[in-house]
PDB file of C-alpha atoms in Angstrom:
ATOM      1  CA  MET A  29      42.656 171.823 126.578  1.00  0.00           C
ATOM      2  CA  GLU A  30      41.142 170.577 123.316  1.00  0.00           C
ATOM      3  CA  ASP A  31      42.432 172.278 120.179  1.00  0.00           C
ATOM      4  CA  ARG A  32      39.691 174.627 118.931  1.00  0.00           C
ATOM      5  CA  ALA A  33      40.313 173.566 115.330  1.00  0.00           C
ATOM      6  CA  LYS A  34      39.456 169.954 116.256  1.00  0.00           C
ATOM      7  CA  GLN A  35      36.181 170.740 118.010  1.00  0.00           C
ATOM      8  CA  ARG A  36      33.026 169.778 116.176  1.00  0.00           C
ATOM      9  CA  ALA A  37      30.725 172.627 115.274  1.00  0.00           C
ATOM     10  CA  ALA A  38      27.042 171.719 115.452  1.00  0.00           C
ATOM     11  CA  PHE A  39      23.635 173.211 114.704  1.00  0.00           C
ATOM     12  CA  SER A  40      20.427 171.705 116.046  1.00  0.00           C
ATOM     13  CA  CYS A  41      16.796 172.666 115.646  1.00  0.00           C
ATOM     14  CA  PRO A  42      14.662 169.712 116.787  1.00  0.00           C
ATOM     15  CA  GLY A  43      10.909 169.362 117.043  1.00  0.00           C
ATOM     16  CA  VAL A  44       9.721 172.286 114.924  1.00  0.00           C
ATOM     17  CA  VAL A  45       6.232 172.255 113.391  1.00  0.00           C
ATOM     18  CA  ALA A  46       6.689 171.515 109.687  1.00  0.00           C
ATOM     19  CA  THR A  47       5.379 174.654 108.011  1.00  0.00           C
ATOM     20  CA  VAL A  48       6.911 176.703 105.220  1.00  0.00           C
ATOM     21  CA  ALA A  49       7.275 179.680 107.588  1.00  0.00           C
ATOM     22  CA  HIS A  50       9.183 177.552 110.112  1.00  0.00           C
ATOM     23  CA  ALA A  51      11.328 176.082 107.321  1.00  0.00           C
ATOM     24  CA  VAL A  52      12.371 179.635 106.409  1.00  0.00           C
ATOM     25  CA  GLN A  53      13.237 180.383 110.054  1.00  0.00           C
ATOM     26  CA  ILE A  54      15.326 177.209 110.330  1.00  0.00           C
ATOM     27  CA  ARG A  55      17.089 177.993 107.050  1.00  0.00           C
ATOM     28  CA  ASP A  56      17.926 181.495 108.275  1.00  0.00           C
ATOM     29  CA  GLY A  57      19.261 180.185 111.601  1.00  0.00           C
ATOM     30  CA  PHE A  58      21.287 177.512 109.822  1.00  0.00           C
ATOM     31  CA  SER A  59      22.662 180.112 107.410  1.00  0.00           C
ATOM     32  CA  GLY A  60      23.885 182.255 110.303  1.00  0.00           C
ATOM     33  CA  TRP A  61      25.502 179.271 112.012  1.00  0.00           C
ATOM     34  CA  LEU A  62      27.122 178.166 108.756  1.00  0.00           C
ATOM     35  CA  THR A  63      28.760 181.505 108.022  1.00  0.00           C
ATOM     36  CA  GLN A  64      29.917 181.978 111.627  1.00  0.00           C
ATOM     37  CA  SER A  65      31.276 178.454 112.099  1.00  0.00           C
ATOM     38  CA  LEU A  66      32.802 177.410 108.784  1.00  0.00           C
ATOM     39  CA  THR A  67      35.156 178.857 106.194  1.00  0.00           C
ATOM     40  CA  LEU A  68      33.311 178.821 102.876  1.00  0.00           C
ATOM     41  CA  ASP A  69      33.364 180.843  99.699  1.00  0.00           C
ATOM     42  CA  ALA A  70      30.155 182.548  98.577  1.00  0.00           C
ATOM     43  CA  GLU A  71      29.296 179.895  95.982  1.00  0.00           C
ATOM     44  CA  LYS A  72      29.692 176.948  98.386  1.00  0.00           C
ATOM     45  CA  THR A  73      27.697 178.808 101.045  1.00  0.00           C
ATOM     46  CA  SER A  74      24.893 179.415  98.560  1.00  0.00           C
ATOM     47  CA  ASP A  75      24.928 175.771  97.389  1.00  0.00           C
ATOM     48  CA  ILE A  76      24.700 174.421 100.936  1.00  0.00           C
ATOM     49  CA  ILE A  77      21.920 176.799 101.979  1.00  0.00           C
ATOM     50  CA  LEU A  78      19.928 176.048  98.821  1.00  0.00           C
ATOM     51  CA  ALA A  79      20.208 172.273  99.295  1.00  0.00           C
ATOM     52  CA  VAL A  80      19.171 172.521 102.961  1.00  0.00           C
ATOM     53  CA  ASN A  81      16.306 174.843 102.021  1.00  0.00           C
ATOM     54  CA  GLU A  82      15.044 172.284  99.479  1.00  0.00           C
ATOM     55  CA  ALA A  83      15.088 169.503 102.084  1.00  0.00           C
ATOM     56  CA  LEU A  84      13.260 171.696 104.604  1.00  0.00           C
ATOM     57  CA  ALA A  85      10.679 172.726 101.996  1.00  0.00           C
ATOM     58  CA  ASN A  86      10.085 169.083 101.079  1.00  0.00           C
ATOM     59  CA  ALA A  87       9.473 168.180 104.727  1.00  0.00           C
ATOM     60  CA  ALA A  88       7.095 171.118 105.174  1.00  0.00           C
ATOM     61  CA  GLU A  89       5.208 170.561 101.916  1.00  0.00           C
ATOM     62  CA  HIS A  90       5.089 166.781 101.503  1.00  0.00           C
ATOM     63  CA  ALA A  91       5.530 164.923 104.811  1.00  0.00           C
ATOM     64  CA  TYR A  92       2.152 165.761 106.276  1.00  0.00           C
ATOM     65  CA  LEU A  93       0.121 166.410 103.135  1.00  0.00           C
ATOM     66  CA  GLY A  94      -3.491 165.457 103.829  1.00  0.00           C
ATOM     67  CA  SER A  95      -2.980 165.495 107.612  1.00  0.00           C
ATOM     68  CA  PRO A  96      -5.246 167.795 109.626  1.00  0.00           C
ATOM     69  CA  GLN A  97      -2.187 169.316 111.343  1.00  0.00           C
ATOM     70  CA  PRO A  98       1.443 169.429 110.293  1.00  0.00           C
ATOM     71  CA  GLY A  99       3.790 167.267 112.311  1.00  0.00           C
ATOM     72  CA  LEU A 100       7.351 167.908 113.342  1.00  0.00           C
ATOM     73  CA  MET A 101      10.623 168.271 111.488  1.00  0.00           C
ATOM     74  CA  HIS A 102      14.098 168.090 112.954  1.00  0.00           C
ATOM     75  CA  THR A 103      17.276 169.675 111.606  1.00  0.00           C
ATOM     76  CA  ARG A 104      20.795 168.857 112.690  1.00  0.00           C
ATOM     77  CA  ALA A 105      24.151 169.783 111.185  1.00  0.00           C
ATOM     78  CA  GLU A 106      27.605 168.742 112.254  1.00  0.00           C
ATOM     79  CA  HIS A 107      31.048 169.673 111.010  1.00  0.00           C
ATOM     80  CA  ASP A 108      33.750 167.042 111.513  1.00  0.00           C
ATOM     81  CA  PRO A 109      37.109 168.846 111.450  1.00  0.00           C
ATOM     82  CA  GLU A 110      39.100 165.604 111.278  1.00  0.00           C
ATOM     83  CA  LEU A 111      37.334 164.525 108.082  1.00  0.00           C
ATOM     84  CA  ALA A 112      36.643 168.109 106.912  1.00  0.00           C
ATOM     85  CA  THR A 113      33.019 167.183 106.252  1.00  0.00           C
ATOM     86  CA  LEU A 114      29.734 168.927 106.883  1.00  0.00           C
ATOM     87  CA  THR A 115      26.717 166.662 107.338  1.00  0.00           C
ATOM     88  CA  VAL A 116      23.154 167.967 107.571  1.00  0.00           C
ATOM     89  CA  TRP A 117      20.146 165.820 108.486  1.00  0.00           C
ATOM     90  CA  ILE A 118      16.551 166.945 107.930  1.00  0.00           C
ATOM     91  CA  THR A 119      14.045 164.495 109.379  1.00  0.00           C
ATOM     92  CA  ASP A 120      10.264 164.390 109.537  1.00  0.00           C
ATOM     93  CA  GLU A 121       7.812 161.988 111.149  1.00  0.00           C
ATOM     94  CA  GLY A 122       5.329 161.906 108.298  1.00  0.00           C
ATOM     95  CA  ARG A 123       4.822 159.934 105.148  1.00  0.00           C
ATOM     96  CA  TRP A 124       5.906 161.275 101.802  1.00  0.00           C
ATOM     97  CA  GLN A 125       2.793 162.216  99.893  1.00  0.00           C
ATOM     98  CA  VAL A 126       2.541 163.076  96.243  1.00  0.00           C
ATOM     99  CA  LYS A 127       0.238 165.998  95.562  1.00  0.00           C
ATOM    100  CA  ASP A 128      -3.120 165.322  93.922  1.00  0.00           C
ATOM    101  CA  PRO A 129      -2.416 164.339  90.288  1.00  0.00           C
ATOM    102  CA  SER A 130      -5.639 166.005  89.128  1.00  0.00           C
ATOM    103  CA  ILE A 131      -4.036 169.367  89.902  1.00  0.00           C
ATOM    104  CA  ALA A 132      -1.993 170.582  86.952  1.00  0.00           C
ATOM    105  CA  PRO A 133       1.708 170.343  87.768  1.00  0.00           C
ATOM    106  CA  ASN A 134       3.723 173.507  88.026  1.00  0.00           C
ATOM    107  CA  PRO A 135       6.617 173.176  85.548  1.00  0.00           C
ATOM    108  CA  GLY A 136       8.832 175.256  87.843  1.00  0.00           C
ATOM    109  CA  ARG A 137       8.486 172.783  90.714  1.00  0.00           C
ATOM    110  CA  GLY A 138       9.345 169.188  91.469  1.00  0.00           C
ATOM    111  CA  ARG A 139      13.102 169.378  91.122  1.00  0.00           C
ATOM    112  CA  GLY A 140      14.119 169.662  94.785  1.00  0.00           C
ATOM    113  CA  THR A 141      15.619 166.193  95.156  1.00  0.00           C
ATOM    114  CA  MET A 142      17.569 166.524  91.898  1.00  0.00           C
ATOM    115  CA  LEU A 143      18.835 169.897  93.062  1.00  0.00           C
ATOM    116  CA  MET A 144      19.945 168.517  96.447  1.00  0.00           C
ATOM    117  CA  ARG A 145      21.816 165.701  94.693  1.00  0.00           C
ATOM    118  CA  ALA A 146      23.533 168.167  92.365  1.00  0.00           C
ATOM    119  CA  LEU A 147      24.574 170.555  95.150  1.00  0.00           C
ATOM    120  CA  ALA A 148      25.831 168.105  97.798  1.00  0.00           C
ATOM    121  CA  ASP A 149      28.776 165.733  97.505  1.00  0.00           C
ATOM    122  CA  ARG A 150      26.581 162.952  98.888  1.00  0.00           C
ATOM    123  CA  THR A 151      22.822 162.775  99.361  1.00  0.00           C
ATOM    124  CA  ALA A 152      20.754 160.029 100.958  1.00  0.00           C
ATOM    125  CA  VAL A 153      16.977 159.953 101.330  1.00  0.00           C
ATOM    126  CA  ASP A 154      15.631 157.251 103.624  1.00  0.00           C
ATOM    127  CA  SER A 155      11.855 156.894 103.902  1.00  0.00           C
ATOM    128  CA  THR A 156      10.153 154.549 106.333  1.00  0.00           C
ATOM    129  CA  THR A 157       6.691 154.277 107.827  1.00  0.00           C
ATOM    130  CA  THR A 158       7.868 156.537 110.673  1.00  0.00           C
ATOM    131  CA  GLY A 159       9.259 159.352 108.551  1.00  0.00           C
ATOM    132  CA  THR A 160      11.857 160.482 106.079  1.00  0.00           C
ATOM    133  CA  GLN A 161      15.436 161.506 106.697  1.00  0.00           C
ATOM    134  CA  VAL A 162      17.477 163.462 104.176  1.00  0.00           C
ATOM    135  CA  ARG A 163      21.231 163.414 104.732  1.00  0.00           C
ATOM    136  CA  LEU A 164      23.333 165.939 102.836  1.00  0.00           C
ATOM    137  CA  GLN A 165      27.113 165.860 103.032  1.00  0.00           C
ATOM    138  CA  TRP A 166      29.920 168.071 101.751  1.00  0.00           C
ATOM    139  CA  ASP A 167      33.670 167.450 101.731  1.00  0.00           C
ATOM    140  CA  HIS A 168      36.642 169.808 102.111  1.00  0.00           C
ATOM    141  CA  ILE A 169      34.860 172.054 104.615  1.00  0.00           C
ATOM    142  CA  ARG A 170      37.056 173.846 107.136  1.00  0.00           C
ATOM    143  CA  ALA A 171      36.102 175.318 110.496  1.00  0.00           C
ATOM    144  CA  ARG A 172      36.405 179.051 110.960  1.00  0.00           C
ATOM    145  CA  LEU A 173      39.052 179.781 113.557  1.00  0.00           C
ATOM    146  CA  ASP A 174      38.424 182.320 116.274  1.00  0.00           C
ATOM    147  CA  ALA A 175      40.902 185.213 116.516  1.00  0.00           C
ATOM    148  CA  ALA A 176      43.107 183.551 119.173  1.00  0.00           C
ATOM    149  CA  ALA A 177      43.289 180.267 117.260  1.00  0.00           C
ATOM    150  CA  GLN A 178      44.086 182.128 114.028  1.00  0.00           C
ATOM    151  CA  ARG A 179      46.959 184.013 115.735  1.00  0.00           C
ATOM    152  CA  ALA A 180      48.329 180.744 117.134  1.00  0.00           C
ATOM    153  CA  GLN A 181      48.139 179.122 113.709  1.00  0.00           C
ATOM    154  CA  ASP A 182      49.881 182.129 112.132  1.00  0.00           C
ATOM    155  CA  ASP A 183      52.598 181.996 114.839  1.00  0.00           C
ATOM    156  CA  ASP A 184      53.123 178.277 114.162  1.00  0.00           C
ATOM    157  CA  ARG A 185      53.636 179.033 110.458  1.00  0.00           C
ATOM    158  CA  LEU A 186      56.201 181.737 111.269  1.00  0.00           C
ATOM    159  CA  LEU A 187      58.160 179.357 113.514  1.00  0.00           C
ATOM    160  CA  ALA A 188      58.151 176.526 110.960  1.00  0.00           C
TER     161      ALA A 188
END
Protein backbone atom coordinates (compact mmCIF):
# COMPACT_ATOMS: atom_id res chain seq x y z
CA MET A 1 0.00 0.00 0.00
CA GLU A 2 1.34 3.44 -0.91
CA ASP A 3 2.26 5.65 2.04
CA ARG A 4 -0.45 8.33 2.35
CA ALA A 5 2.17 11.01 3.03
CA LYS A 6 3.76 10.29 -0.37
CA GLN A 7 0.55 10.51 -2.39
CA ARG A 8 0.13 13.58 -4.54
CA ALA A 9 -2.81 15.79 -3.69
CA ALA A 10 -4.42 17.40 -6.73
CA PHE A 11 -7.14 19.90 -7.60
CA SER A 12 -8.56 20.22 -11.10
CA CYS A 13 -11.19 22.48 -12.59
CA PRO A 14 -10.89 22.29 -16.39
CA GLY A 15 -12.97 23.92 -19.09
CA VAL A 16 -14.79 26.62 -17.13
CA VAL A 17 -16.17 29.69 -18.91
CA ALA A 18 -13.83 32.57 -18.08
CA THR A 19 -16.06 34.97 -16.17
CA VAL A 20 -15.39 36.80 -12.92
CA ALA A 21 -18.23 34.87 -11.24
CA HIS A 22 -16.70 31.53 -12.29
CA ALA A 23 -13.25 32.71 -11.18
CA VAL A 24 -14.70 33.31 -7.70
CA GLN A 25 -16.24 29.82 -7.68
CA ILE A 26 -12.94 28.22 -8.71
CA ARG A 27 -11.06 30.23 -6.08
CA ASP A 28 -13.50 29.09 -3.39
CA GLY A 29 -13.21 25.44 -4.46
CA PHE A 30 -9.43 25.69 -4.58
CA SER A 31 -9.39 27.32 -1.14
CA GLY A 32 -11.37 24.43 0.33
CA TRP A 33 -9.08 21.86 -1.28
CA LEU A 34 -5.99 23.73 -0.11
CA THR A 35 -7.02 23.86 3.54
CA GLN A 36 -8.19 20.23 3.57
CA SER A 37 -5.16 18.80 1.76
CA LEU A 38 -2.14 20.78 2.94
CA THR A 39 -0.66 21.96 6.22
CA LEU A 40 -0.32 25.73 5.99
CA ASP A 41 -0.34 28.63 8.39
CA ALA A 42 -2.93 31.37 7.91
CA GLU A 43 -0.51 33.78 6.22
CA LYS A 44 0.74 31.23 3.65
CA THR A 45 -2.84 30.13 2.96
CA SER A 46 -3.86 33.73 2.34
CA ASP A 47 -0.84 34.37 0.08
CA ILE A 48 -1.54 31.31 -2.06
CA ILE A 49 -5.25 32.04 -2.41
CA LEU A 50 -4.57 35.68 -3.30
CA ALA A 51 -2.01 34.77 -5.97
CA VAL A 52 -4.34 32.17 -7.51
CA ASN A 53 -7.23 34.64 -7.38
CA GLU A 54 -5.13 37.21 -9.28
CA ALA A 55 -4.29 34.68 -12.00
CA LEU A 56 -7.94 33.65 -12.32
CA ALA A 57 -9.07 37.29 -12.46
CA ASN A 58 -6.52 38.02 -15.18
CA ALA A 59 -7.80 35.11 -17.27
CA ALA A 60 -11.41 36.20 -16.80
CA GLU A 61 -10.76 39.90 -17.45
CA HIS A 62 -8.05 39.95 -20.12
CA ALA A 63 -7.91 36.71 -22.13
CA TYR A 64 -11.09 37.23 -24.09
CA LEU A 65 -11.41 41.01 -24.00
CA GLY A 66 -13.17 42.14 -27.17
CA SER A 67 -14.50 38.64 -27.92
CA PRO A 68 -18.27 38.27 -28.28
CA GLN A 69 -18.24 35.40 -25.76
CA PRO A 70 -15.74 34.49 -23.07
CA GLY A 71 -13.72 31.37 -23.72
CA LEU A 72 -12.50 28.75 -21.31
CA MET A 73 -10.04 28.73 -18.44
CA HIS A 74 -8.49 25.71 -16.80
CA THR A 75 -7.14 25.42 -13.26
CA ARG A 76 -4.96 22.64 -11.93
CA ALA A 77 -2.99 22.33 -8.71
CA GLU A 78 -0.69 19.58 -7.58
CA HIS A 79 1.22 19.00 -4.37
CA ASP A 80 4.41 16.96 -4.70
CA PRO A 81 5.17 15.50 -1.26
CA GLU A 82 8.65 14.33 -2.28
CA LEU A 83 9.71 17.86 -3.24
CA ALA A 84 7.32 19.56 -0.77
CA THR A 85 6.11 21.86 -3.53
CA LEU A 86 2.70 23.14 -4.54
CA THR A 87 2.30 24.04 -8.21
CA VAL A 88 -0.80 25.76 -9.60
CA TRP A 89 -1.48 26.28 -13.31
CA ILE A 90 -4.13 28.68 -14.61
CA THR A 91 -4.53 28.46 -18.38
CA ASP A 92 -6.75 30.21 -20.89
CA GLU A 93 -7.22 29.83 -24.63
CA GLY A 94 -7.42 33.52 -25.44
CA ARG A 95 -5.03 36.29 -26.26
CA TRP A 96 -3.90 38.75 -23.64
CA GLN A 97 -5.58 42.05 -24.38
CA VAL A 98 -4.78 45.39 -22.86
CA LYS A 99 -7.86 47.42 -22.03
CA ASP A 100 -8.68 50.45 -24.16
CA PRO A 101 -6.05 53.12 -23.37
CA SER A 102 -8.61 55.90 -23.87
CA ILE A 103 -10.31 54.75 -20.67
CA ALA A 104 -8.70 56.37 -17.65
CA PRO A 105 -6.70 53.79 -15.72
CA ASN A 106 -7.81 52.86 -12.24
CA PRO A 107 -4.83 53.50 -9.93
CA GLY A 108 -5.93 50.61 -7.70
CA ARG A 109 -5.64 48.08 -10.53
CA GLY A 110 -2.97 46.66 -12.79
CA ARG A 111 -0.75 45.08 -10.17
CA GLY A 112 -1.89 41.45 -10.39
CA THR A 113 1.23 40.05 -12.04
CA MET A 114 3.52 41.90 -9.62
CA LEU A 115 1.45 40.58 -6.73
CA MET A 116 1.63 36.98 -8.00
CA ARG A 117 5.41 37.28 -8.33
CA ALA A 118 5.71 38.65 -4.80
CA LEU A 119 3.50 35.97 -3.24
CA ALA A 120 4.81 32.82 -4.97
CA ASP A 121 8.30 31.37 -4.72
CA ARG A 122 8.34 31.01 -8.51
CA THR A 123 6.05 32.48 -11.15
CA ALA A 124 6.05 31.88 -14.90
CA VAL A 125 3.72 33.46 -17.45
CA ASP A 126 3.83 31.90 -20.90
CA SER A 127 1.73 33.53 -23.63
CA THR A 128 1.32 32.07 -27.10
CA THR A 129 -1.16 32.51 -29.92
CA THR A 130 -3.23 29.69 -28.37
CA GLY A 131 -3.45 31.08 -24.86
CA THR A 132 -1.66 32.01 -21.69
CA GLN A 133 -0.52 29.77 -18.86
CA VAL A 134 0.40 31.10 -15.44
CA ARG A 135 2.41 28.73 -13.26
CA LEU A 136 2.70 29.54 -9.56
CA GLN A 137 4.90 27.47 -7.29
CA TRP A 138 5.57 27.37 -3.55
CA ASP A 139 8.21 25.44 -1.62
CA HIS A 140 8.18 23.84 1.84
CA ILE A 141 4.52 22.81 1.60
CA ARG A 142 3.52 19.71 3.55
CA ALA A 143 0.52 17.45 3.03
CA ARG A 144 -2.07 17.25 5.76
CA LEU A 145 -2.11 13.76 7.21
CA ASP A 146 -5.38 11.99 7.85
CA ALA A 147 -6.01 10.81 11.42
CA ALA A 148 -4.69 7.26 10.85
CA ALA A 149 -1.51 8.50 9.17
CA GLN A 150 -0.96 11.05 11.94
CA ARG A 151 -1.29 8.32 14.62
CA ALA A 152 1.18 6.12 12.73
CA GLN A 153 3.63 9.00 12.44
CA ASP A 154 3.25 9.77 16.16
CA ASP A 155 3.80 6.06 17.00
CA ASP A 156 6.96 6.02 14.86
CA ARG A 157 8.30 9.02 16.80
CA LEU A 158 7.60 7.29 20.13
CA LEU A 159 9.45 4.15 19.01
CA ALA A 160 12.47 6.07 17.71
